Amino acid sequence: MPDPLTASFPPAFLWGAATSAYQIEGAVREDGRTPSIWDTFSHTPGKTAGGDTGDLAVDHYHRYRDDVALMADLSLSAYRFSVSWPRVQPTGRGPAVQVGLDFYRRLVDELLAKGIKPAVTLYHWDLPQELEDAGGWPERDTAYRFAEYAGIVGEALGDRVEQWTTLNEPWCSAFLGYGSGVHAPGRTDPAATLRAAHHLNLAHGLGTSALRAVMPARNQVAISLNSAVVRPLSQDPADLAAVRKIDDLANGVFHGPILHGSYPPSLFEATASVTDWSYVQDGDLAAVHQPLDALGLNYYTPALVSATAETAAGPRADGHGSSDHSPWPGADDVTFHQTPGERTEMGWTIDPTGLHELIMRYTREAPGLPLYITENGAAYDDKPDPDGNVHDPERIAYLHGHLSAVRRAITDGADVRGYYLWSLMDNFEWAYGYGKRFGAVYVDYATLTRTPKSSARWYAEAAR
Ligand code: IFM
């Protein structure tokens, strides 16, 4: 019998799953691909759990046909994947490597043949190492390089892919990559963090224009943001000011220019001791502020903050890994607290109300803009039982709770068009290596055998 919740979604709602190139493809030295910052970072001792790398990952590059067959078996109506920049443009500039693009052409053809809508993300964190050597995202030129790359991929796939995302979670690229250093390229420079954020914004704007110049007008261009739901520990004005600061650094720094054409003045004030923002040049904000066709929201857990009474001791409870360097420039006076409640294997509190809150916020802030949940999911310590089945009732409960929040938001007037579960299958969870399993499909890392978990079967039923 269909679940009454999932049966109540609009008929055209997309039931998808998401992955990203470095997390699943492997084949890092094949067909002309060169290292990205994640190859370099993961091969640097001490940067990832157990020294894990994406060298083989789950070998999707060679197994994509079987993976697409699995998606069809799970009745997915859409699949969100990312293109590996160094596979397509190994030095980050100049002409494309056709054999690299061919992989994505074949993948898209396979999806379309099975009636699964492809959704392409152009950048999910794998900057060609040569561009990092030239300065990386803190350098303005990287934004122009991204626009060139966007045009290349748009031209190659724009005739058969309608859903496009420029960047995935640029917050992580800037603040974890250049601030706390827990992500590639592992730099810890607060000023470079904010420069990187601006150039990612510029890359999004220039990339959007480059895509539109080469693609049919019917295609949708969006960006996927891991917008934070930031809550105060108390109603004390100092705690509310802490919320404002983190909201600016997590959300305003991207939504401001992308949705409204300006950075929040309070962001400039809060970061004045870190940077003077003089790299925001005349015309940049207009370039960033392109009309969007949709907005992608990635949600996992809310944040709980207060003003710091004294110097905070102990690890930061912001859920973004451990580093002696804060990813939050100009916010040393803010303390992160663990939100009460049950947690996933990542230590992230399960709170579907945060997803509802987020959707309603962007329904108000960007009226008329269709929304997609482009990532949502949970890591658990899944293990096969003696019969080889993987039962993950916690993940089913997680998905049910979050889909209920989406459903409630639709009832409250939000225009949510689809949901992409993170992730289709277990994969390389960045600095955590292969230890954290987010997949609806279990991957045996010794044999690379794929086994749908019970959550995958539940989700398939929902999708049907
Ligand atoms: O695995 C990541 C993904 O690459 C980006 N968003 C969060 C996921 C879980 O940490």
Coordinates of N, CA, C and O and ligand atoms in Angstrom, one line a residue, residues 19-20 23 80 124-125 168-169 172 183 226 298-300 319 346 348 374-379 422-423 427-430 432 436 438, ligand 1:
T19 N 24.9 12.5 -6.4 CA 26.2 12.1 -6.2 C 27.2 13.2 -6.6 O 26.7 14.2 -7.1
S20 N 28.5 13.0 -6.5 CA 29.4 14.0 -7.1 C 30.6 13.2 -7.7 O 30.9 12.1 -7.3
Q23 N 33.6 11.9 -5.6 CA 33.1 10.9 -4.5 C 32.8 9.5 -5.1 O 32.8 8.6 -4.4
R80 N 21.1 13.5 -10.0 CA 21.9 14.7 -10.0 C 23.4 14.2 -9.8 O 23.7 13.6 -8.9
H124 N 31.5 20.5 -8.1 CA 31.3 20.0 -6.8 C 32.7 19.8 -6.2 O 33.2 18.6 -6.0
W125 N 33.5 20.9 -6.1 CA 34.7 21.0 -5.3 C 36.0 20.5 -5.9 O 37.1 20.6 -5.3
N168 N 28.1 23.7 -6.4 CA 27.5 23.0 -5.2 C 28.1 23.5 -4.0 O 29.3 23.4 -3.8
E169 N 27.3 24.0 -3.0 CA 27.8 24.4 -1.7 C 29.1 25.3 -1.8 O 30.1 24.8 -1.2
C172 N 31.3 25.6 1.4 CA 32.3 24.6 1.7 C 33.6 24.9 1.0 O 34.7 24.8 1.5
H183 N 38.9 20.9 4.2 CA 38.7 20.5 2.8 C 39.8 21.0 1.9 O 40.5 22.0 2.3
N226 N 24.2 25.3 0.6 CA 23.9 24.7 1.9 C 23.6 25.8 2.9 O 24.3 26.0 3.8
N298 N 20.4 22.6 0.0 CA 20.9 21.3 0.6 C 20.8 21.5 2.1 O 21.2 22.5 2.7
Y299 N 20.2 20.5 2.7 CA 19.9 20.6 4.2 C 20.3 19.3 4.9 O 19.8 18.3 4.5
Y300 N 20.9 19.5 6.0 CA 21.2 18.3 6.9 C 20.8 18.5 8.3 O 20.2 17.7 9.0
G319 N 29.7 21.3 13.4 CA 29.5 20.1 12.5 C 30.4 20.1 11.3 O 30.2 19.3 10.4
M346 N 27.3 11.2 11.6 CA 28.1 12.4 11.5 C 28.1 13.3 12.7 O 28.8 14.3 12.8
W348 N 25.4 14.9 13.5 CA 24.5 16.0 13.1 C 23.1 15.7 13.7 O 22.5 14.6 13.4
T374 N 18.2 19.8 -3.2 CA 19.2 19.1 -4.1 C 20.1 18.2 -3.2 O 20.9 17.4 -3.8
E375 N 20.0 18.2 -1.9 CA 20.7 17.2 -1.1 C 20.0 17.2 0.3 O 19.6 18.2 0.9
N376 N 19.8 15.9 0.8 CA 19.3 15.7 2.1 C 19.5 14.2 2.4 O 19.2 13.4 1.5
G377 N 20.0 13.9 3.5 CA 20.2 12.5 3.8 C 21.0 12.3 5.1 O 21.3 13.3 5.8
A378 N 21.4 11.1 5.4 CA 22.0 10.8 6.7 C 23.0 9.7 6.5 O 22.8 8.7 5.8
A379 N 24.1 9.8 7.3 CA 25.1 8.7 7.4 C 24.7 7.8 8.6 O 24.5 8.3 9.7
W422 N 20.6 12.5 -0.7 CA 22.1 12.3 -0.7 C 22.3 11.1 0.2 O 22.0 11.1 1.4
S423 N 22.8 10.0 -0.4 CA 23.3 9.9 -1.7 C 22.8 8.6 -2.4 O 22.3 7.8 -1.7
N427 N 29.8 6.4 -0.6 CA 30.9 6.9 -1.4 C 32.0 7.6 -0.5 O 31.9 7.6 0.7
F428 N 32.9 8.3 -1.1 CA 34.0 9.0 -0.5 C 33.5 10.2 0.2 O 33.2 11.2 -0.5
E429 N 33.4 10.2 1.5 CA 32.9 11.3 2.3 C 34.0 12.3 2.7 O 34.3 12.5 3.8
W430 N 34.7 12.8 1.7 CA 35.7 13.8 1.8 C 36.7 13.5 2.9 O 37.2 12.4 3.0
Y432 N 36.3 12.5 5.8 CA 35.9 11.4 6.6 C 36.2 10.1 5.9 O 36.0 9.0 6.4
K436 N 32.0 7.0 6.5 CA 30.6 7.5 6.7 C 29.8 7.1 5.5 O 30.1 7.5 4.4
F438 N 26.5 7.4 3.5 CA 25.3 8.2 3.2 C 24.4 7.5 2.2 O 23.3 8.0 1.9
Ligands
IFM1 O1 29.0 14.3 0.9 C1 28.6 15.6 1.0 C2 28.4 16.3 -0.3 O2 29.5 16.1 -1.2 C3 28.1 17.8 -0.2 N1 27.0 18.0 0.8 C4 27.1 17.3 2.1 C5 27.3 15.8 1.8 C6 27.4 15.1 3.2 O3 28.5 15.6 4.0

